[in-house]
Each structure stands twice: as C-alpha cells, then as structure tokens.
Amino acid sequence: MVLCSKRFIASLEASLTEVVVICGWILHLRELARTTFIVVKDCSGQVQCVVASELVRDLKLKLDEPLEIRGKIKPDKRAKLGFELEVIEINVLNQVSILPFNSSSDISDIGIETILAYRPLSLRHSEIGDIFRIQAAILQYFRQFLGARYFTEIVTSKIVSSGTEGGTNLFEIKYFERLAYLAQSPQFYKEYGVSGLERVFETGYVYRAEPHASSRHLTEYYSLDLEMGFINSAEEVIELERELLTFIFEQLNQNFADQLKHYRTKLLPSMLNVPTWEFTECLKLLNHHFGRNDLIDDLDPEAERQLCQLAEAETGVAALFVIGFPLSARPFYTYPRGHEGASQSFDLLFEGIEITTGGKRLHKREDLKQSLTNRNLNPASFENHLQMFELGMPPHGGLAIGLERLTSRILNLPNVRQASLYPRDRYRITP
Amino acid sequence: MVLCSKRFIASLEASLTEVVVICGWILHLRELARTTFIVVKDCSGQVQCVVASELVRDLKLKLDEPLEIRGKIKPDKRAKLGFELEVIEINVLNQVSILPFNSSSDISDIGIETILAYRPLSLRHSEIGDIFRIQAAILQYFRQFLGARYFTEIVTSKIVSSGTEGGTNLFEIKYFERLAYLAQSPQFYKEYGVSGLERVFETGYVYRAEPHASSRHLTEYYSLDLEMGFINSAEEVIELERELLTFIFEQLNQNFADQLKHYRTKLLPSMLNVPTWEFTECLKLLNHHFGRNDLIDDLDPEAERQLCQLAEAETGVAALFVIGFPLSARPFYTYPRGHEGASQSFDLLFEGIEITTGGKRLHKREDLKQSLTNRNLNPASFENHLQMFELGMPPHGGLAIGLERLTSRILNLPNVRQASLYPRDRYRITP
C-alpha cells in the first residue's frame, strides 16, 4: 500500500469511482456478526467505513488506532455524507495501549491532570481539539486585523539582562558565565519598535516567576502584544481594542458557531460599545453596590467579577475598560492622567476577569528618568534603555492580551490551564 | 492640536480640501531662505511638506524628529504624489540627541554594533526596516500556506524538564526550587500535536547553548516548525517544503519586488524542481569536483556552499535537498532509510547554507526504545515521552526552518544577526 496517495476525507465524493486511500483514527467502532462499521476521522473530517467482519476479526481493532484504509466509495443516501467507504484493505499503523478515555468518550468528568498526561489523545478529542483550533483562529484574526492597519509583526528576544519593571518575579537563566533572565514582557522592545516602525505587534511567550497556583495564573503565558505611535491618549488604544476584539469575535461567531455553542450559551458580543469607567468611579460603585471598602490602588478578582456584573446590567455585555489606575501602582513608564495621581493605564475586564492591560507610555527621556527617581529606582541602571528615547521616540501606547485567558473566557473554561497545551505553574514543568 | 484626528499619509489625496493632521518623522529637510521643505515619513508612506522658513526657524528642526503637522493639501504636478502639504502648524513631539546616522543616511558602512545599539533608529531606516517587514511577511505566508492545508497552529512551552536530544547545549533555568531548561526544539510537542490534530505548525523561539560565535549561529532563534501525520517517507515532507517555499517566494516577488531588488540581483526562484541528492552521492560529488575527502557523517559550511554551486550548475537554482544522512549522526527519533545506516533525515541547502532540517520520525514505542538503547541513552529517563507513542501515534515527519537564516539568505545578508532584531549569541544579551 502506498501512503503518499492518501486523500483527505473531506475530498471524498459520492461520484468517485476509483479506489481511494484514506488515513485516520478509529472514532467509532461497531462490530456486528457479518458487518463492521468503522468511523474514521482525520484532520479534514470523518467517514463511515464498512467491512465484512471476518476480514477484520484478527486485527482486534481498537478505538483510536491509526489506520490506513483502501476502499471504494459506495453511495448511500442514509449516510451523513451521502456515501460510505467499502473497505478493500485495512492496515493498522500503530498499537494503542489501554486508554483512560477515547477521542469519542464523554470527557466531562475527566480532570486536567489526565487531560495533560494524555495530551496527544485529549487533543484528538473534538471538544478539546476545538479549544486549540479556536485559539489558533484567535491568533490568526489578531494578526490579520493588525496587518490590515499598518502594524508590522516583530519577534523580540526572550533572554534579557534585566526586568522591565525593576527586577522582581524574574526567572534566572545560566547564560554561559553570567546570569540572564526570561523576559516578563516585550514592553521595551515594542516601544523601540514603535520608534522604528510606528505600529508593531508581537505574539509570544512571557514569563512571570510568581508563586501563585491559582486558576488564573501561569508562569509562562502567550501574550498578544501591540504598540502604536503618535497617539494622544490611552483612549485611542482602547478604541483600537474595541474594534480588534469585535473583529475577532465576529470571525469566531461566523466560523466556529457550532463549536462555540458547545462552550457558551450566547454568541460572542460586539465590543464596540463597551464603556470606559474611571478607577475612582469603580471604587465608588463597588462600595455602593457591594459594600466593598477594602480596595485601594488595584482591583481584586472579586471586584473584577462585580464590575462585569454592573456593566452587564447597564449595557448587556459583561465587559468594561477601567482607566485611571493609580500611577504609583503601575510601572514606571506609565503616563499620568490629570494631576491627582491617576495614570493612563487601563485594564479590560471581560466576563469576570482582566484580559488586557494597556495604556499610554512616557516617551520623553527626562520624564522616564524622573519617574524612575520617584520610585526609588536608579536611572543609571536603565541608562541603555533611556538612550533609546533620544532617537525620535513619538508619543505611544499599547496593550497586551493574555491568549490563554482570552481563550478561556471565550470558551467559558473555569481554569486557564485548560486553554494551554502545556501549562507551566509553580509546580508543573511536564509534560 | 488633536492627535486623534491624525491621518495616515497614504490616505492623503490631491482632492482633499479640509485641514488635515499627519504625524511622522523628518526624513529629509531642506531649508532655503524663504521656504523649508520637510519630507515626513510615517508607517504608510511619505509626503513633502512646505512651510515658510521664518515660521520654523526657532524650532531648529532636525532629521528624525517626530512631528505632528497640521496643513492643507496643495496640488502640484511636479510632486511625486501629485500634491504637497502646506504647513499651517508644526509640533515637535520629542527631542533627538546627536545621532550617528539618520534614517535617510547611506548606511552601507555602518556596522552591526551601531545598528543594534541604535535599534529604534536603524529600524526606521527603510533598508533595515525592509528586512523586518519582509521577515514579517515570511511569517505571514508560512502560516497562510499551512492554514490552507489543514495545519493547525500550536503554541508549546519553552520551559522543559529535559532536552529533546539527551541533554547537551541546554540553557538552565532556576525554576523555583528546581532546575528546568529552555527548549531546544518543539520536536516532541509537534509529534504529540500530530497524534492529536494530524497536522500542526508552530512559530517560536528555540534555544541552543552553543559556544559558537559564527556568522550563522544564534543562541536564540525563531523556528518555523511543522509536523504532519500519515506520511510514508521523508520525500512527502520535502515535496511540501518545495511548495511552501515556492509560495512564500512568489508572494515576496509580487509584494516586495522593489525591496528585494535592493538586496539581490535575481528574483527568488521557484523551488518546485529543487533536486534531492543522497548524502553518499553528495560525498562522492564533493570528492570528484572539489577533492574533498575529509567529510564523514555530516556536511560542513564549505561543503554546503560547494553543493549549492553544483546544484546551480545543474538546475539553475542554488538549492538542493540532501537526504540519507547517517542515522548515527542524527537524533534518536530519526527513521532509518534502507539498511545501510542511512536515515530519512534531510537538510535543505539554499544559496550556500542549510536552512532546514527535517525528516521522517520513528512512531512506534518499541522502535524509539531500541534507538535510545543503541545510543546508550536510558529509555527509562524518556518513559513519559515514550508513553505518548501508545495513544495512537501515526507515522509522521516534519521540518524546521530557521527564520533568521531564511531571511538572511533571501536578502543576501552576510551575517544572520542582521536578520534578528535583538540577536543573542555567546557574548551578547543586550539590547
């Protein structure tokens, strides 16, 4: 048998008369006395294959075995596709061990540990595979939207000599004779990118050595970063994100309607009318509606849920931008907003959780230097960075979206680990 | 002035009558007694602005300063665009220091150290910016081609508990209380991906703690990886790469013709007829044509150049696939080819250098175990990996293309560092 003549299942048609070869995994198997029905699945679709039971009895076929099948199309109006495949020859390409579940099992009770330990198998399961097909689509739409608006994709080093925010929560790398660190963010490189190309984006991993082991944190997560030059205020970044997410959501609604239905009751909303609320206003609302008086310079997960609830009551969409976080609680490169210690830093809260942080940044060397001094950071140790702001840096801002968080909100997954193929946390570095 | 009404230069038209705001950098500046001409460049294009010299004298304008300009379109047939912008108001958005070059300078004599130390400025230079615009386009076409052929993009962890090839040349990470490593390759994860999704690709960094400081090596490089299931032989992967690169090259020829001309004399070739030569045959050719008798189980940079030369003489294109490298010189998961110690591992040599390694992989647990044993590696320490091959792993293969190498070959750049925004090598971790 010759594998190279393999066809994708999606390319089969009722009118084909020649012998065809398909490959795929056994998704369903029904062995009757005379006839055996095998539903075979590949990356393009699935087809029911029919074979005389005596021909396959010795093979002791098992679910999830990879097969190569030579056969002929047999039109059959009762079949989903309008035809079945009559098997001429069947070849089992690899053995499977005893499996804890199959790619056609009900997996609602299967825990994350088993899903990860059997990642190749869990990924073959259509429900779990869909998480990652949708994640791939998010990436595609993110890049497509930005590419059409003069953004250039950049790839920037993840090995850095110091942190972007003064050096906490960094993973240390032994780099030949010296120490280096895993990048917490492409922030500085995005800003240099703006000075060169005006609008840039990057999709890549960032690293946070945070000792959390919560359902919302990973030590390594995939960040959708963008940065744009010549802006006046953070609101322009917010407006871009409204349009960006609306585009991504519309594409997903169109192209993954069935898959989304499995995970969420409503289609994804338009984000065009998501409101922007001031941080101080949010604190008042939280106090008024929920009696919260424990928040000072940041929100907590409970407050994020509560604010989304209030936004949903008001707009029908459980999402809001919060702008004006206290300058002191945000990184040194944050641009101030007005004169009362507020900043042009914002978060996007979506369906109960923060999925974006963004803002306008300082673009003048002297302002950055002053800000470092105000925070008791030594400008001298940022000198190489500060110099980059003397080469024609325009006013600018940007944002970062956590891919796993966005995916898990879109699909209503309780744990961000479910949206990561190989999650890394405080305790996990395998598989 | 209001930045948010900023227009892209590309959106200006001779017929516009209202006052417009543009932003960008000073690319050229010509100050005459009465009139000053300022060519302003943004991410979309460039336009000549005209202003009475007395109005801007006090600003002491300098090349590469970021500006905001309010003005009116003035049709002028002598101008490139058919119009100029008559300046009403001009606003310098940031100061620039004394620069070693400008974004309009002749930079043919400027070394890589200066280019990197002034990355925001060098990136603004159109010749250098083009390297990275073309690199971004390569990424886009790579993903587009594969997406249309049932490949799903995956993102996989770069923090791993051991190496894919037994543990040499790994960067060590301090991961809380234990050690972890930076991934040398997504190889294992790609294979798991095939078992789940049949066809996967990933674009991401890989890490090699190799003490080279050559013009062709980086310790961190961006790898274009793909892996596909249900193949019969490595030749199917080779055929896919011929089509993939031909697609990428055609798109570049179409969309970046002018930019390519600056870097290479000929358009990029079709790769459809690039031949596949056996490794043993290559050794004979090298001996016959160049008197080489020093090569045993691998090629060296000189041999790569020599083989490309021979291929060009034969086919007109300086490229060839070399297949059948000795099994013993390739990783443990490599599939054998015939019975004489050869493997189904191949390289693609393109214009003098290896830009791809790929091949068919072992897909049966027992074969992998045997291969580990043959290499004096302990199968027990690969047990978690071996188990993944009992879940329905099909025959498969794939390849990896180094993005910086591919870019530097396409643009005829002598040093791979020129195709990396922030190269990392034995001695460099900044900027």
PDB file of C-alpha atoms in Angstrom, chain A residues 91-248:
ATOM      1  CA  ASN A  91      -3.729  -1.522   7.783  1.00  0.00           C
ATOM      2  CA  VAL A  92      -3.246  -0.746  11.478  1.00  0.00           C
ATOM      3  CA  LEU A  93      -0.364   1.737  11.629  1.00  0.00           C
ATOM      4  CA  ASN A  94       0.404   1.616  15.347  1.00  0.00           C
ATOM      5  CA  GLN A  95      -0.742  -0.142  18.506  1.00  0.00           C
ATOM      6  CA  VAL A  96      -2.563   1.636  21.299  1.00  0.00           C
ATOM      7  CA  SER A  97      -2.279   0.768  24.973  1.00  0.00           C
ATOM      8  CA  ILE A  98      -5.230   0.570  27.351  1.00  0.00           C
ATOM      9  CA  LEU A  99      -6.570   4.106  27.352  1.00  0.00           C
ATOM     10  CA  PRO A 100      -8.260   6.025  30.200  1.00  0.00           C
ATOM     11  CA  PHE A 101     -10.678   7.540  27.692  1.00  0.00           C
ATOM     12  CA  ASN A 102     -11.152   7.689  23.939  1.00  0.00           C
ATOM     13  CA  SER A 103     -11.391  10.508  21.489  1.00  0.00           C
ATOM     14  CA  SER A 104     -15.138   9.813  21.295  1.00  0.00           C
ATOM     15  CA  SER A 105     -15.728   9.472  25.074  1.00  0.00           C
ATOM     16  CA  ASP A 106     -17.794  11.731  27.258  1.00  0.00           C
ATOM     17  CA  ILE A 107     -14.964  13.604  28.930  1.00  0.00           C
ATOM     18  CA  SER A 108     -16.941  15.942  31.149  1.00  0.00           C
ATOM     19  CA  ASP A 109     -15.663  14.158  34.246  1.00  0.00           C
ATOM     20  CA  ILE A 110     -12.034  13.904  33.219  1.00  0.00           C
ATOM     21  CA  GLY A 111      -9.680  16.120  35.184  1.00  0.00           C
ATOM     22  CA  ILE A 112      -6.955  18.393  33.922  1.00  0.00           C
ATOM     23  CA  GLU A 113      -4.212  16.032  35.176  1.00  0.00           C
ATOM     24  CA  THR A 114      -5.428  13.213  32.938  1.00  0.00           C
ATOM     25  CA  ILE A 115      -6.019  15.549  30.030  1.00  0.00           C
ATOM     26  CA  LEU A 116      -2.406  16.740  30.235  1.00  0.00           C
ATOM     27  CA  ALA A 117      -0.862  13.345  30.890  1.00  0.00           C
ATOM     28  CA  TYR A 118      -2.590  12.080  27.732  1.00  0.00           C
ATOM     29  CA  ARG A 119      -2.252  15.277  25.704  1.00  0.00           C
ATOM     30  CA  PRO A 120      -1.972  13.620  22.255  1.00  0.00           C
ATOM     31  CA  LEU A 121      -5.179  11.695  22.944  1.00  0.00           C
ATOM     32  CA  SER A 122      -7.049  14.567  24.601  1.00  0.00           C
ATOM     33  CA  LEU A 123      -6.147  16.817  21.705  1.00  0.00           C
ATOM     34  CA  ARG A 124      -7.673  14.269  19.340  1.00  0.00           C
ATOM     35  CA  HIS A 125     -10.963  14.574  21.230  1.00  0.00           C
ATOM     36  CA  SER A 126     -13.006  17.071  19.235  1.00  0.00           C
ATOM     37  CA  GLU A 127     -14.159  19.081  22.252  1.00  0.00           C
ATOM     38  CA  ILE A 128     -10.613  19.643  23.461  1.00  0.00           C
ATOM     39  CA  GLY A 129      -9.196  19.935  19.963  1.00  0.00           C
ATOM     40  CA  ASP A 130     -11.716  22.738  19.388  1.00  0.00           C
ATOM     41  CA  ILE A 131     -10.224  24.776  22.234  1.00  0.00           C
ATOM     42  CA  PHE A 132      -6.926  24.836  20.390  1.00  0.00           C
ATOM     43  CA  ARG A 133      -8.396  25.244  16.909  1.00  0.00           C
ATOM     44  CA  ILE A 134     -10.233  28.284  18.256  1.00  0.00           C
ATOM     45  CA  GLN A 135      -7.062  29.520  19.943  1.00  0.00           C
ATOM     46  CA  ALA A 136      -5.219  29.210  16.617  1.00  0.00           C
ATOM     47  CA  ALA A 137      -8.031  31.147  14.958  1.00  0.00           C
ATOM     48  CA  ILE A 138      -7.776  33.924  17.568  1.00  0.00           C
ATOM     49  CA  LEU A 139      -4.095  34.252  16.720  1.00  0.00           C
ATOM     50  CA  GLN A 140      -4.875  34.357  13.036  1.00  0.00           C
ATOM     51  CA  TYR A 141      -7.572  37.028  13.350  1.00  0.00           C
ATOM     52  CA  PHE A 142      -5.437  39.113  15.720  1.00  0.00           C
ATOM     53  CA  ARG A 143      -2.612  39.222  13.178  1.00  0.00           C
ATOM     54  CA  GLN A 144      -4.966  39.730  10.240  1.00  0.00           C
ATOM     55  CA  PHE A 145      -6.722  42.719  11.827  1.00  0.00           C
ATOM     56  CA  LEU A 146      -3.469  44.426  12.747  1.00  0.00           C
ATOM     57  CA  GLY A 147      -1.726  43.614   9.470  1.00  0.00           C
ATOM     58  CA  ALA A 148      -4.515  45.459   7.648  1.00  0.00           C
ATOM     59  CA  ARG A 149      -3.838  48.565   9.775  1.00  0.00           C
ATOM     60  CA  TYR A 150      -0.150  49.107   9.130  1.00  0.00           C
ATOM     61  CA  PHE A 151       1.074  47.060  12.085  1.00  0.00           C
ATOM     62  CA  THR A 152       4.251  45.052  11.455  1.00  0.00           C
ATOM     63  CA  GLU A 153       4.858  41.801  13.294  1.00  0.00           C
ATOM     64  CA  ILE A 154       8.098  41.722  15.272  1.00  0.00           C
ATOM     65  CA  VAL A 155       9.858  38.917  17.130  1.00  0.00           C
ATOM     66  CA  THR A 156      11.980  40.012  20.053  1.00  0.00           C
ATOM     67  CA  SER A 157      14.352  38.239  22.381  1.00  0.00           C
ATOM     68  CA  LYS A 158      13.069  36.495  25.499  1.00  0.00           C
ATOM     69  CA  ILE A 159      16.552  36.442  27.043  1.00  0.00           C
ATOM     70  CA  VAL A 160      17.176  39.763  28.737  1.00  0.00           C
ATOM     71  CA  SER A 161      19.767  41.251  31.045  1.00  0.00           C
ATOM     72  CA  SER A 162      17.211  42.785  33.433  1.00  0.00           C
ATOM     73  CA  GLY A 163      13.499  43.074  34.014  1.00  0.00           C
ATOM     74  CA  THR A 164      11.221  45.693  32.509  1.00  0.00           C
ATOM     75  CA  GLU A 165       9.908  46.662  35.902  1.00  0.00           C
ATOM     76  CA  GLY A 166      12.876  46.679  38.177  1.00  0.00           C
ATOM     77  CA  GLY A 167      13.683  43.051  38.647  1.00  0.00           C
ATOM     78  CA  THR A 168      11.086  41.108  40.638  1.00  0.00           C
ATOM     79  CA  ASN A 169       9.481  37.819  39.651  1.00  0.00           C
ATOM     80  CA  LEU A 170      12.120  37.019  37.062  1.00  0.00           C
ATOM     81  CA  PHE A 171      13.291  33.544  36.127  1.00  0.00           C
ATOM     82  CA  GLU A 172      17.061  33.375  36.146  1.00  0.00           C
ATOM     83  CA  ILE A 173      18.964  31.710  33.284  1.00  0.00           C
ATOM     84  CA  LYS A 174      22.513  30.481  33.461  1.00  0.00           C
ATOM     85  CA  TYR A 175      23.848  32.105  30.300  1.00  0.00           C
ATOM     86  CA  PHE A 176      27.382  30.770  29.824  1.00  0.00           C
ATOM     87  CA  GLU A 177      29.401  32.509  32.573  1.00  0.00           C
ATOM     88  CA  ARG A 178      26.774  35.022  33.571  1.00  0.00           C
ATOM     89  CA  LEU A 179      23.143  35.430  34.537  1.00  0.00           C
ATOM     90  CA  ALA A 180      20.312  36.468  32.283  1.00  0.00           C
ATOM     91  CA  TYR A 181      16.547  36.446  32.746  1.00  0.00           C
ATOM     92  CA  LEU A 182      13.438  35.350  30.921  1.00  0.00           C
ATOM     93  CA  ALA A 183      11.551  38.389  29.619  1.00  0.00           C
ATOM     94  CA  GLN A 184       8.478  39.394  31.614  1.00  0.00           C
ATOM     95  CA  SER A 185       7.129  41.384  28.716  1.00  0.00           C
ATOM     96  CA  PRO A 186       8.239  42.637  25.306  1.00  0.00           C
ATOM     97  CA  GLN A 187       7.368  46.149  26.535  1.00  0.00           C
ATOM     98  CA  PHE A 188      10.715  47.856  25.907  1.00  0.00           C
ATOM     99  CA  TYR A 189      11.176  46.134  22.548  1.00  0.00           C
ATOM    100  CA  LYS A 190       7.664  47.081  21.471  1.00  0.00           C
ATOM    101  CA  GLU A 191       8.464  50.698  22.272  1.00  0.00           C
ATOM    102  CA  TYR A 192      11.694  50.574  20.268  1.00  0.00           C
ATOM    103  CA  GLY A 193       9.612  49.013  17.507  1.00  0.00           C
ATOM    104  CA  VAL A 194       7.251  51.978  17.539  1.00  0.00           C
ATOM    105  CA  SER A 195      10.170  54.367  17.236  1.00  0.00           C
ATOM    106  CA  GLY A 196      11.271  52.450  14.142  1.00  0.00           C
ATOM    107  CA  LEU A 197       8.071  51.229  12.501  1.00  0.00           C
ATOM    108  CA  GLU A 198       5.294  53.270  14.181  1.00  0.00           C
ATOM    109  CA  ARG A 199       2.979  50.279  14.723  1.00  0.00           C
ATOM    110  CA  VAL A 200       4.111  46.838  15.809  1.00  0.00           C
ATOM    111  CA  PHE A 201       2.694  43.669  17.290  1.00  0.00           C
ATOM    112  CA  GLU A 202       4.175  40.521  18.696  1.00  0.00           C
ATOM    113  CA  THR A 203       2.688  37.176  19.669  1.00  0.00           C
ATOM    114  CA  GLY A 204       4.968  35.281  22.008  1.00  0.00           C
ATOM    115  CA  TYR A 205       5.607  33.877  25.432  1.00  0.00           C
ATOM    116  CA  VAL A 206       6.266  35.970  28.522  1.00  0.00           C
ATOM    117  CA  TYR A 207       7.445  34.676  31.871  1.00  0.00           C
ATOM    118  CA  ARG A 208       6.432  35.514  35.427  1.00  0.00           C
ATOM    119  CA  ALA A 209       8.079  33.746  38.344  1.00  0.00           C
ATOM    120  CA  GLU A 210       5.014  34.308  40.505  1.00  0.00           C
ATOM    121  CA  PRO A 211       4.424  31.767  43.205  1.00  0.00           C
ATOM    122  CA  HIS A 212       0.676  31.673  42.510  1.00  0.00           C
ATOM    123  CA  ALA A 213      -1.016  28.412  41.777  1.00  0.00           C
ATOM    124  CA  SER A 214      -4.416  29.921  41.055  1.00  0.00           C
ATOM    125  CA  SER A 215      -6.871  29.102  38.293  1.00  0.00           C
ATOM    126  CA  ARG A 216      -5.952  32.373  36.544  1.00  0.00           C
ATOM    127  CA  HIS A 217      -2.143  32.424  36.539  1.00  0.00           C
ATOM    128  CA  LEU A 218       0.528  30.684  34.529  1.00  0.00           C
ATOM    129  CA  THR A 219       4.262  31.236  34.898  1.00  0.00           C
ATOM    130  CA  GLU A 220       4.598  31.124  31.092  1.00  0.00           C
ATOM    131  CA  TYR A 221       1.804  32.610  29.030  1.00  0.00           C
ATOM    132  CA  TYR A 222       1.310  33.655  25.456  1.00  0.00           C
ATOM    133  CA  SER A 223       0.928  37.377  25.115  1.00  0.00           C
ATOM    134  CA  LEU A 224      -0.736  39.208  22.240  1.00  0.00           C
ATOM    135  CA  ASP A 225       1.110  42.495  22.317  1.00  0.00           C
ATOM    136  CA  LEU A 226       0.694  45.617  20.262  1.00  0.00           C
ATOM    137  CA  GLU A 227       2.089  49.124  20.448  1.00  0.00           C
ATOM    138  CA  MET A 228       1.281  52.170  18.341  1.00  0.00           C
ATOM    139  CA  GLY A 229       2.896  55.543  17.857  1.00  0.00           C
ATOM    140  CA  PHE A 230       1.551  59.076  17.609  1.00  0.00           C
ATOM    141  CA  ILE A 231      -1.357  58.663  19.958  1.00  0.00           C
ATOM    142  CA  ASN A 232      -2.734  61.387  22.108  1.00  0.00           C
ATOM    143  CA  SER A 233      -4.258  59.316  24.869  1.00  0.00           C
ATOM    144  CA  ALA A 234      -4.904  55.797  26.095  1.00  0.00           C
ATOM    145  CA  GLU A 235      -8.454  56.091  24.773  1.00  0.00           C
ATOM    146  CA  GLU A 236      -7.114  55.587  21.248  1.00  0.00           C
ATOM    147  CA  VAL A 237      -5.637  52.255  22.297  1.00  0.00           C
ATOM    148  CA  ILE A 238      -8.954  51.358  23.917  1.00  0.00           C
ATOM    149  CA  GLU A 239     -10.824  52.233  20.745  1.00  0.00           C
ATOM    150  CA  LEU A 240      -8.481  50.033  18.719  1.00  0.00           C
ATOM    151  CA  GLU A 241      -9.050  47.150  21.116  1.00  0.00           C
ATOM    152  CA  ARG A 242     -12.828  47.525  20.852  1.00  0.00           C
ATOM    153  CA  GLU A 243     -12.550  47.126  17.092  1.00  0.00           C
ATOM    154  CA  LEU A 244      -9.919  44.388  17.298  1.00  0.00           C
ATOM    155  CA  LEU A 245     -11.926  42.187  19.666  1.00  0.00           C
ATOM    156  CA  THR A 246     -15.144  42.837  17.773  1.00  0.00           C
ATOM    157  CA  PHE A 247     -13.418  41.622  14.609  1.00  0.00           C
ATOM    158  CA  ILE A 248     -12.047  38.514  16.326  1.00  0.00           C
TER     159      ILE A 248
END
